[in-house]
Amino acid sequence: MNDTLTLNNGVQLPTIGFGVFQSEPEETTTAVQTALAAGYRHIDTAAGYGNEREVGEAVRRSGLDREEVVLETKVWVSDYGFDETRHAFDTSAAKLGVDVIDVLILHQPMPQHFERTVDAYRALESLLAEGRVRAIGVSNFMPHHLAALAERTEVVPALNQVELHPYFTQRAVQEANAERGILTQAWSPIGGITFYPGWGEGRRSVLEDETIGRLADEHGVTPAQLMLRWHVQQGRSAIPKSTNPARIAQNLDISGFVLSDDELRAIDALDRGVRGGPDPDEVDPSTWDVTIPDA
Ligand code: A2P
């Protein structure tokens, strides 16, 4: 699968990208090298993941031209503010070992300190104008955060990366994104957040959902492949994470089947309306003990 989506400024983004959230630095380089060898051309990381250096190393080791790989990373909330976010760009670019970051986004809306969020976004706008980033966007923005940002800034975000899997489909966010010309990008697209250890008791893995399992069996694919196909057919970007070579390859191999409208609707109907990740209205620099070290 090597389809691409076109962002609102014309930049091409591979539909299926590769995620490295919760990939330990030691395993990230190998995982990203495996992904690039399998055909992925978009890697999603974040300053807050602590593995940008390893992502950059994998791209260099791959032998691919820099232009062939779309690198996306995120500014952490402790680096919001105009000057701080410009510095965060320098830090991420240095760790990745690149001059230009393809997609640079704000990791959280941080509504309690929205002035700083707006200043951070204005820094992204300035980097875009200077050609140091090719596209800018946001993550975990709910419709009211998008509205507040739009009132204060010029450039419409190219994408909004949000938790999105069959148990949490975020219809209102998808609609708000679409109305504004923002691409919806799914994090935890196969529902890893519903079973990641340490993220709360009593979770039920989407990968083990009965309906997902039945539909996957009917198409002769795995639950993960089924969910990724659902994203792609509904026009979303998805960034599944894996450190396992067979699963890395499997998650890109989703061209050989098509879901019917009824099947897409059956998957939509699994929504429980309960997020697995943190509430974007709550996250601020004190939520996690994360500061981003200089390069
Ligand atoms: P692993 O890295 O061992 O493959 P998400 O991207 O939705 O958060 O999901 C990531 C989680 O799903 C990780 O725990 C990953 O584990 C697992 N995973 C990734 N691909 C598959 C797959 N094809 N089948 C089952 N589990 C998968």
Coordinates of N, CA and C and ligand atoms in Angstrom, one line a residue, residues 18-23 27 31 40 164-165 186-197 205 207 222-225 227-228 231 238-252, ligand 1:
F18 N 4.2 5.2 9.9 CA 4.7 4.3 10.9 C 4.9 5.0 12.2
G19 N 4.3 4.5 13.3 CA 4.3 5.1 14.6 C 5.4 4.6 15.5
V20 N 6.0 5.4 16.3 CA 7.0 4.9 17.2 C 6.7 5.3 18.7
F21 N 5.4 5.7 19.0 CA 5.1 5.9 20.4 C 5.3 4.7 21.2
Q22 N 6.0 4.9 22.3 CA 6.3 3.7 23.2 C 7.3 2.8 22.6
S23 N 7.9 3.1 21.5 CA 9.1 2.3 21.1 C 10.3 2.8 21.9
E27 N 15.1 0.1 20.5 CA 14.5 -0.7 19.5 C 14.0 0.2 18.3
A31 N 13.3 -0.8 14.3 CA 11.9 -0.9 13.9 C 11.8 0.0 12.7
Y40 N 7.3 1.6 4.0 CA 6.8 2.8 4.7 C 7.6 4.0 4.2
L164 N -8.0 7.6 17.5 CA -9.1 7.2 16.7 C -9.0 5.8 16.3
H165 N -9.9 5.0 16.8 CA -10.0 3.5 16.6 C -11.4 3.1 16.7
A186 N -5.1 9.4 12.5 CA -5.5 8.6 13.6 C -4.2 8.1 14.4
W187 N -4.2 8.4 15.7 CA -3.2 7.8 16.5 C -3.8 6.6 17.3
S188 N -3.0 5.6 17.6 CA -3.6 4.3 18.0 C -4.6 3.8 17.1
P189 N -4.3 3.7 15.8 CA -5.4 3.4 14.8 C -5.9 2.0 14.9
I190 N -5.1 1.1 15.5 CA -5.6 -0.3 15.8 C -5.9 -0.5 17.2
G191 N -6.0 0.6 18.0 CA -6.4 0.5 19.3 C -5.4 0.1 20.4
G192 N -4.1 0.3 20.1 CA -3.1 0.0 21.1 C -3.4 0.6 22.5
I193 N -4.0 1.8 22.4 CA -4.3 2.5 23.7 C -5.3 1.7 24.5
T194 N -6.1 0.8 23.9 CA -7.1 0.0 24.6 C -6.4 -1.2 25.4
F195 N -5.1 -1.4 25.1 CA -4.5 -2.5 25.9 C -3.1 -2.2 26.3
Y196 N -2.6 -1.0 26.0 CA -1.2 -0.7 26.5 C -1.2 -0.9 28.0
P197 N -0.2 -1.6 28.5 CA -0.1 -1.7 30.0 C 0.1 -0.4 30.7
S205 N -9.4 -4.8 24.6 CA -8.7 -4.6 23.4 C -9.6 -4.6 22.1
L207 N -8.5 -5.1 19.3 CA -8.0 -6.2 18.5 C -8.7 -7.5 18.8
T222 N -6.2 -9.9 9.1 CA -6.1 -9.8 10.5 C -6.9 -8.6 11.0
P223 N -7.3 -8.6 12.3 CA -8.0 -7.5 12.9 C -7.3 -6.1 12.6
A224 N -6.0 -6.1 12.7 CA -5.3 -4.9 12.5 C -5.4 -4.4 11.1
Q225 N -5.3 -5.4 10.1 CA -5.5 -5.0 8.7 C -6.9 -4.5 8.4
M227 N -8.9 -2.9 10.5 CA -9.0 -1.6 11.0 C -8.3 -0.5 10.2
L228 N -7.1 -0.9 9.7 CA -6.4 0.1 8.9 C -7.1 0.3 7.6
H231 N -9.8 2.8 8.2 CA -9.3 4.2 8.2 C -9.1 4.7 6.7
A238 N -3.3 7.1 8.9 CA -3.1 6.2 10.1 C -1.7 5.9 10.3
I239 N -1.3 5.8 11.6 CA 0.2 5.6 11.9 C 0.3 4.4 12.9
P240 N 0.0 3.2 12.5 CA 0.2 2.1 13.4 C 1.6 1.9 13.9
K241 N 1.8 1.5 15.1 CA 3.1 1.3 15.7 C 3.3 -0.2 15.8
S242 N 4.5 -0.6 15.5 CA 4.9 -2.0 15.9 C 6.4 -2.1 15.9
T243 N 7.0 -3.0 16.7 CA 8.4 -3.2 16.7 C 8.6 -4.6 16.1
N244 N 7.6 -5.3 15.7 CA 7.7 -6.7 15.3 C 7.7 -6.7 13.7
P245 N 8.8 -7.3 13.1 CA 8.9 -7.2 11.7 C 7.7 -7.8 10.9
A246 N 7.1 -8.9 11.3 CA 6.0 -9.4 10.6 C 4.8 -8.5 10.7
R247 N 4.6 -7.9 11.9 CA 3.4 -7.0 12.0 C 3.6 -5.7 11.3
I248 N 4.9 -5.2 11.3 CA 5.2 -4.0 10.5 C 4.8 -4.2 9.1
A249 N 5.2 -5.3 8.5 CA 4.9 -5.6 7.1 C 3.4 -5.8 6.9
Q250 N 2.8 -6.5 7.8 CA 1.4 -6.8 7.7 C 0.5 -5.5 7.7
N251 N 0.9 -4.6 8.5 CA 0.1 -3.4 8.6 C 0.1 -2.5 7.4
L252 N 1.1 -2.7 6.5 CA 1.2 -2.0 5.2 C 0.5 -2.8 4.1
Ligands
A2P1 P1 4.1 -4.8 18.7 O1 5.0 -3.5 18.6 O2 4.6 -5.8 19.6 O3 3.7 -5.2 17.3 P2 -1.5 1.3 18.0 O4 -0.6 1.8 16.9 O5 -2.9 1.3 17.6 O6 -1.3 2.1 19.3 O7 -1.1 -0.2 18.3 C1 0.2 -0.6 18.7 C2 0.1 -1.9 19.5 O8 -0.4 -2.9 18.7 C3 1.4 -2.3 19.9 O9 1.3 -3.0 21.2 C4 1.8 -3.4 18.9 O10 2.7 -4.3 19.4 C5 0.5 -3.9 18.5 N1 0.4 -4.3 17.1 C6 1.0 -3.6 16.0 N2 0.6 -4.2 14.8 C7 -0.1 -5.3 15.2 C8 -0.8 -6.3 14.4 N3 -0.7 -6.3 13.1 N4 -1.5 -7.3 15.1 C9 -1.5 -7.3 16.5 N5 -0.9 -6.4 17.2 C10 -0.2 -5.4 16.6

